[in-house]
Amino acid sequence: LVQLVESGGGSVQAGGSLRLSCEVSGYTYIDYYMGWFRQAPGKEREGVAVIDSDGRRRYVDSVKGRFTISQDNAKNNLYLQMNNLKPEDTAMYYCAAGRIRLPALQALDVMTSAETNYWGQGTQVTVSS
């Protein structure tokens, strides 16, 4: 059974930082991609950051230079360091692990599909102005 459990969300003021963590268990596709997507109320899911099996990273334009995705060597934990947070970053953030092998360039665009990814339950991030 694949399980992804997110933590680290919270409420911060604009300009603040948060570090999201995702604990992964039962996932044996160590050479596939992993990443984060978010969903704000009334909006569609949006891929935020992804890292592939070769360590390549891709970010949505709105978070470039502010967010950093990383994982531990065993790939049991995935992280998202979020700096200089903005109110528009407010959303539920989800950890995703691929069911298919794709490079980061393509993975960011498919991470929001339940058919091709395992998802966690999400952690709420709220940024106030």
C-alpha positions as a LaTeX table, in Angstrom:
\begin{tabular}{lrrr}
\hline
Residue & $x$ (\AA) & $y$ (\AA) & $z$ (\AA) \\
\hline
Leu1 & 0.00 & 0.00 & 0.00 \\
Val2 & 1.45 & 3.32 & $-1.09$ \\
Gln3 & 1.05 & 6.07 & 1.47 \\
Leu4 & 2.06 & 9.69 & 1.23 \\
Val5 & 1.63 & 11.83 & 4.35 \\
Glu6 & 2.19 & 15.56 & 4.15 \\
Ser7 & 3.06 & 17.86 & 7.04 \\
Gly8 & 4.44 & 21.32 & 7.66 \\
Gly9 & 1.60 & 23.50 & 6.48 \\
Gly10 & 0.34 & 26.43 & 8.48 \\
Ser11 & $-0.49$ & 30.11 & 8.51 \\
Val12 & 2.18 & 32.72 & 7.87 \\
Gln13 & 2.38 & 36.34 & 6.87 \\
Ala14 & 3.52 & 37.40 & 3.44 \\
Gly15 & 7.28 & 37.15 & 3.16 \\
Gly16 & 7.44 & 34.23 & 5.56 \\
Ser17 & 8.67 & 30.70 & 5.00 \\
Leu18 & 7.37 & 27.17 & 5.43 \\
Arg19 & 8.88 & 23.77 & 4.79 \\
Leu20 & 6.53 & 21.03 & 3.69 \\
Ser21 & 7.43 & 17.40 & 4.19 \\
Cys22 & 6.02 & 14.25 & 2.63 \\
Glu23 & 6.70 & 10.87 & 4.20 \\
Val24 & 6.48 & 8.11 & 1.63 \\
Ser25 & 5.94 & 4.44 & 2.32 \\
Gly26 & 5.17 & 1.43 & 0.17 \\
Tyr27 & 6.32 & 3.22 & $-2.98$ \\
Thr28 & 8.83 & 1.13 & $-4.88$ \\
Tyr29 & 9.15 & 3.17 & $-8.07$ \\
Ile30 & 12.35 & 4.81 & $-6.95$ \\
Asp31 & 13.26 & 5.78 & $-10.49$ \\
Tyr32 & 10.06 & 7.71 & $-11.10$ \\
Tyr33 & 9.31 & 11.34 & $-10.36$ \\
Met34 & 7.84 & 12.94 & $-7.26$ \\
Gly35 & 6.48 & 16.38 & $-6.68$ \\
Trp36 & 4.01 & 18.84 & $-5.21$ \\
Phe37 & 0.83 & 20.33 & $-6.55$ \\
Arg38 & $-1.69$ & 22.69 & $-4.99$ \\
Gln39 & $-5.33$ & 23.59 & $-5.20$ \\
Ala40 & $-6.85$ & 26.84 & $-4.04$ \\
Pro41 & $-10.61$ & 27.17 & $-3.40$ \\
Gly42 & $-12.48$ & 27.52 & $-6.66$ \\
Lys43 & $-9.38$ & 26.93 & $-8.75$ \\
Glu44 & $-7.96$ & 24.00 & $-10.67$ \\
Arg45 & $-5.10$ & 21.89 & $-9.40$ \\
Glu46 & $-1.71$ & 23.30 & $-10.33$ \\
Gly47 & 1.62 & 21.50 & $-10.46$ \\
Val48 & 4.11 & 23.42 & $-8.33$ \\
Ala49 & 7.41 & 21.53 & $-8.35$ \\
Val50 & 8.71 & 18.16 & $-9.46$ \\
Ile51 & 11.95 & 16.20 & $-9.24$ \\
Asp52 & 12.69 & 13.24 & $-11.48$ \\
Ser53 & 14.88 & 10.19 & $-11.01$ \\
Asp54 & 17.91 & 12.02 & $-12.45$ \\
Gly55 & 17.52 & 14.87 & $-9.97$ \\
Arg56 & 16.21 & 17.32 & $-12.53$ \\
Arg57 & 13.75 & 19.83 & $-11.16$ \\
Arg58 & 11.00 & 21.86 & $-12.70$ \\
Tyr59 & 8.89 & 24.60 & $-11.16$ \\
Val60 & 5.79 & 26.50 & $-12.17$ \\
Asp61 & 6.82 & 30.02 & $-13.15$ \\
Ser62 & 5.06 & 31.68 & $-10.22$ \\
Val63 & 7.28 & 29.98 & $-7.62$ \\
Lys64 & 10.65 & 30.00 & $-9.38$ \\
Gly65 & 13.33 & 31.48 & $-7.16$ \\
Arg66 & 11.16 & 31.11 & $-4.05$ \\
Phe67 & 10.43 & 27.38 & $-3.73$ \\
Thr68 & 12.91 & 24.50 & $-3.68$ \\
Ile69 & 12.04 & 20.82 & $-3.97$ \\
Ser70 & 14.31 & 18.15 & $-2.52$ \\
Gln71 & 14.27 & 14.56 & $-1.32$ \\
Asp72 & 16.41 & 12.36 & 0.85 \\
Asn73 & 18.73 & 9.78 & $-0.67$ \\
Ala74 & 16.41 & 6.89 & 0.11 \\
Lys75 & 13.52 & 8.82 & $-1.44$ \\
Asn76 & 11.40 & 8.16 & 1.62 \\
Asn77 & 10.89 & 11.85 & 2.22 \\
Leu78 & 10.10 & 14.69 & $-0.14$ \\
Tyr79 & 10.37 & 18.33 & 0.83 \\
Leu80 & 9.25 & 21.71 & $-0.41$ \\
Gln81 & 11.01 & 24.73 & 1.02 \\
Met82 & 8.84 & 27.78 & 0.44 \\
Asn83 & 10.35 & 31.22 & 0.97 \\
Asn84 & 9.00 & 34.72 & 0.43 \\
Leu85 & 5.46 & 33.38 & 0.52 \\
Lys86 & 2.70 & 35.44 & $-1.07$ \\
Pro87 & $-1.05$ & 35.48 & $-0.44$ \\
Glu88 & $-1.57$ & 33.86 & $-3.85$ \\
Asp89 & 0.34 & 30.82 & $-2.59$ \\
Thr90 & $-2.57$ & 30.06 & $-0.26$ \\
Ala91 & $-3.84$ & 26.57 & $-1.13$ \\
Met92 & $-3.97$ & 22.95 & $-0.09$ \\
Tyr93 & $-0.63$ & 21.41 & $-1.02$ \\
Tyr94 & $-0.40$ & 17.77 & $-2.04$ \\
Cys95 & 2.51 & 15.41 & $-2.43$ \\
Ala96 & 2.45 & 13.25 & $-5.56$ \\
Ala97 & 4.41 & 10.20 & $-6.66$ \\
Gly98 & 4.31 & 9.03 & $-10.25$ \\
Arg99 & 2.84 & 5.74 & $-11.45$ \\
Ile100 & 4.70 & 6.27 & $-14.72$ \\
Arg101 & 8.24 & 7.29 & $-15.59$ \\
Leu102 & 8.59 & 10.77 & $-17.02$ \\
Pro103 & 11.26 & 13.46 & $-17.01$ \\
Ala104 & 10.62 & 16.52 & $-14.89$ \\
Leu105 & 9.88 & 18.60 & $-17.97$ \\
Gln106 & 6.75 & 16.54 & $-18.63$ \\
Ala107 & 5.93 & 15.35 & $-15.12$ \\
Leu108 & 4.88 & 18.77 & $-13.82$ \\
Asp109 & 2.01 & 18.81 & $-16.28$ \\
Val110 & 0.61 & 15.37 & $-15.39$ \\
Met111 & 1.11 & 15.39 & $-11.66$ \\
Thr112 & $-2.46$ & 16.53 & $-11.03$ \\
Ser113 & $-3.97$ & 13.39 & $-12.58$ \\
Ala114 & $-5.10$ & 10.66 & $-10.18$ \\
Glu115 & $-4.66$ & 8.11 & $-12.96$ \\
Thr116 & $-0.92$ & 8.61 & $-13.23$ \\
Asn117 & $-0.04$ & 9.53 & $-9.64$ \\
Tyr118 & $-0.38$ & 8.54 & $-6.03$ \\
Trp119 & $-1.46$ & 11.46 & $-3.84$ \\
Gly120 & $-1.40$ & 12.35 & $-0.18$ \\
Gln121 & $-4.24$ & 13.97 & 1.77 \\
Gly122 & $-2.74$ & 17.43 & 1.63 \\
Thr123 & $-1.59$ & 20.11 & 4.03 \\
Gln124 & $-3.05$ & 23.61 & 4.16 \\
Val125 & $-0.90$ & 26.67 & 3.55 \\
Thr126 & $-2.41$ & 30.06 & 4.30 \\
Val127 & $-0.53$ & 33.28 & 3.63 \\
Ser128 & $-1.93$ & 36.55 & 4.91 \\
Ser129 & $-1.04$ & 39.99 & 3.59 \\
\hline
\end{tabular}
